[in-house]
Amino acid sequence: MENPLLLFPQLNISASKDKSYYKVMKSTNKEEPHKASKPGAKQKRNRLSLLLQKSEFHEGDRLGRPGNVTKAASVSPEEAVTWGESFDKLLSAKAGLDAFTKFLKTEFSEENIEFWIACEDYKKSKTAHELLPKAKTIYETFIQKDAPKEVNLDFQTKEVTSQNIEHPIITTFDAAQNTVYRLMEQDSYPRFLRSDPYLNLVKGRNPSRPTLRRRSRSFTVSDFQGVQPDFTVW
């Protein structure tokens, strides 16, 4: 009897092709999980990068990095110098007010300038009908006990303001506003003038992103145990 492979040589060819095809498919299937893992790793790296960027952003806010105080391109050194002439000149300039507000945020005392701004808006009310809702909002936000943005007022000033809140007039918050104004003028304003962001504006320097050295504040003592200082880098 003749060899069936000789009679039907195509069977042998087909089998060879099937085996080759099977090997290729098997090899492909083995590689697919590996390929699928790559996008996952890439996504993880992207997420980590995003988290680091967010961390740097919030850290820059806490440290008061120059870029968050004001845009150097919109403020000339000459204008910045005028802010140091008096507290009134600082607050009367829109860019100055913005810069000072952002500086207070780095000190977690922005409620003072926000209260002052609210009082300025309150005094612009054109009718008596507008006074009551505005007065109650200001009182509940900044003055009453345990207010969300309670400002530091002496007992007498707070008491007088609280008594007049039911029948507010244009001058209802004058005493409280003056108290907060003096507090900012004598305490926060001098520190603002000594701050790096303000000095950079006066010198005409372009604010830049904080360097890695600034981030050393978040390190702990244990991070440096066993590390020998290298003074050559200085």
XYZ file of C-alpha atoms in Angstrom:
234
model
C 0.000 0.000 0.000
C 1.372 3.388 -0.920
C 2.231 5.923 1.682
C -0.824 8.208 2.133
C 1.523 11.146 2.534
C 2.802 10.546 -0.950
C -0.724 10.330 -2.320
C -1.843 13.410 -0.464
C 1.230 15.535 0.060
C -1.023 18.538 0.779
C -1.944 16.955 4.098
C 1.620 17.176 5.279
C 1.893 20.787 4.078
C -1.365 21.717 5.768
C -0.286 20.109 9.018
C 2.986 21.983 8.882
C 1.157 25.245 8.310
C -1.275 24.480 11.124
C 1.584 23.827 13.506
C 3.330 26.996 12.448
C 0.104 28.973 12.802
C -0.488 27.451 16.236
C 3.022 28.339 17.330
C 2.587 31.910 16.143
C -0.770 32.271 17.908
C 0.605 30.714 21.062
C 3.560 33.082 20.999
C 1.221 36.034 20.397
C -0.998 35.028 23.309
C 2.014 34.897 25.595
C 3.081 38.376 24.558
C -0.359 39.958 24.895
C -0.415 40.036 28.707
C 3.031 41.599 28.665
C 1.884 44.246 26.188
C -1.287 44.854 28.153
C 0.760 45.532 31.266
C 2.654 48.345 29.594
C -0.278 50.797 29.315
C -1.091 50.038 32.960
C 2.431 50.922 34.033
C 2.339 54.013 31.861
C -0.935 55.095 33.409
C 0.537 54.611 36.872
C 3.500 56.781 35.942
C 1.150 59.447 34.585
C -0.911 59.359 37.768
C 2.225 59.653 39.895
C 3.446 62.583 37.812
C 0.073 64.298 38.187
C 0.095 63.787 41.951
C 3.586 65.238 42.201
C 2.540 68.255 40.156
C -0.467 68.807 42.411
C 1.727 68.425 45.482
C 4.163 71.018 44.170
C 1.304 73.343 43.337
C -0.175 73.193 46.833
C 3.220 73.383 48.428
C 3.942 76.487 46.384
C 0.764 78.020 47.786
C 1.826 77.257 51.352
C 5.318 78.607 50.876
C 4.094 81.690 49.037
C 6.076 81.126 45.899
C 6.540 84.331 43.824
C 4.477 83.071 40.906
C 1.394 82.906 43.114
C 1.620 86.419 44.498
C 1.264 88.402 41.323
C 2.331 88.366 37.711
C 5.580 90.232 37.277
C 4.665 91.121 33.701
C 1.682 93.175 34.928
C 3.514 95.031 37.699
C 6.465 97.320 37.063
C 9.179 97.790 39.699
C 8.188 101.450 39.950
C 4.580 100.524 40.783
C 5.703 97.939 43.322
C 7.874 100.554 45.026
C 4.840 102.792 45.592
C 3.185 99.994 47.572
C 5.911 100.424 50.176
C 5.171 104.119 50.660
C 2.009 103.493 52.675
C -0.545 100.818 53.433
C -3.227 102.972 51.819
C -1.334 103.038 48.514
C -0.989 99.266 48.591
C -4.717 98.694 49.113
C -5.767 101.370 46.617
C -3.878 99.599 43.798
C -5.747 96.592 42.429
C -2.544 94.643 41.774
C -1.280 95.612 45.211
C -4.478 94.464 46.888
C -4.334 91.159 45.003
C -0.694 90.622 45.935
C -1.315 91.412 49.592
C -4.368 89.127 49.685
C -2.369 86.227 48.284
C 0.429 86.938 50.745
C -2.029 86.754 53.662
C -3.201 83.379 52.368
C 0.317 82.058 52.866
C 0.027 83.207 56.495
C -3.499 81.805 56.864
C -4.880 85.222 57.813
C -6.760 86.166 54.638
C -9.945 86.682 56.672
C -8.642 90.120 57.681
C -8.403 91.509 54.155
C -11.605 89.751 53.115
C -13.438 91.450 55.988
C -11.956 94.818 55.031
C -13.046 94.358 51.402
C -16.556 93.317 52.510
C -16.826 96.481 54.618
C -15.739 98.623 51.689
C -18.443 97.027 49.548
C -20.984 97.482 52.339
C -20.343 101.228 52.485
C -21.102 101.465 48.770
C -24.721 100.395 49.309
C -27.048 102.911 47.684
C -30.217 102.241 49.667
C -31.075 101.338 53.255
C -32.827 98.252 51.929
C -29.453 96.829 50.842
C -27.814 97.321 54.226
C -29.615 94.692 56.310
C -28.838 91.559 54.245
C -25.249 92.675 53.685
C -24.786 93.503 57.364
C -26.075 90.114 58.478
C -23.832 88.316 56.006
C -20.747 90.201 57.192
C -21.646 89.674 60.846
C -22.279 85.931 60.462
C -19.159 85.416 58.369
C -16.583 87.503 60.224
C -17.766 88.742 63.633
C -20.121 86.476 65.556
C -18.616 83.856 67.856
C -17.246 80.843 65.981
C -17.850 82.542 62.614
C -16.193 80.627 59.738
C -13.792 83.545 59.137
C -13.865 85.244 62.514
C -11.544 88.262 62.760
C -9.676 89.264 65.890
C -11.627 92.069 67.561
C -11.473 93.394 71.106
C -14.506 92.765 73.311
C -15.825 96.331 73.238
C -15.672 96.661 69.446
C -17.375 93.307 68.943
C -20.083 94.154 71.478
C -20.919 97.526 69.920
C -21.041 96.011 66.436
C -23.298 93.171 67.619
C -25.757 95.616 69.211
C -26.083 97.659 66.033
C -26.536 94.745 63.646
C -30.353 94.667 63.938
C -30.636 98.232 62.659
C -27.535 98.690 60.514
C -26.393 101.999 59.074
C -23.506 102.881 56.785
C -21.086 103.254 59.726
C -22.080 100.031 61.537
C -18.784 98.279 60.794
C -16.463 101.284 60.889
C -14.999 100.522 64.317
C -14.401 96.861 63.485
C -12.955 97.687 60.072
C -10.550 100.241 61.557
C -9.388 97.716 64.153
C -8.622 95.102 61.502
C -7.011 97.736 59.267
C -4.593 98.765 62.029
C -3.810 95.129 62.756
C -2.833 94.499 59.132
C -0.942 97.779 58.835
C 1.179 97.174 61.932
C 1.665 93.425 61.631
C 1.121 91.873 58.200
C 2.065 94.840 56.014
C 5.697 95.125 57.249
C 6.201 91.382 56.697
C 4.773 91.701 53.196
C 7.336 94.400 52.394
C 10.130 92.099 53.596
C 8.860 89.057 51.717
C 10.812 87.606 48.785
C 7.896 87.876 46.322
C 7.544 91.613 46.954
C 11.295 92.240 46.856
C 11.496 90.358 43.572
C 8.876 92.650 42.082
C 10.744 95.736 43.266
C 13.962 94.441 41.724
C 12.175 93.510 38.506
C 12.965 89.834 38.815
C 10.888 87.289 36.971
C 9.247 84.890 39.453
C 10.253 81.299 38.898
C 9.151 77.906 40.110
C 10.429 76.916 43.555
C 13.576 74.830 43.526
C 13.935 71.442 45.084
C 15.807 73.003 47.998
C 12.597 74.800 49.061
C 10.857 71.430 49.407
C 13.311 70.333 52.115
C 10.870 71.748 54.682
C 8.762 68.626 54.309
C 11.659 66.304 55.161
C 11.950 64.694 58.571
C 15.039 64.200 60.703
C 15.009 60.469 59.966
C 15.464 61.221 56.267
C 18.963 62.538 56.959
C 20.196 59.964 59.467
C 23.446 58.405 58.320
C 23.902 60.952 55.519
C 27.292 62.617 55.365
C 27.225 66.286 54.250
C 29.055 67.155 51.074
C 30.298 70.732 51.416
C 31.751 70.753 47.930
C 28.321 71.518 46.460
C 28.302 74.848 48.264
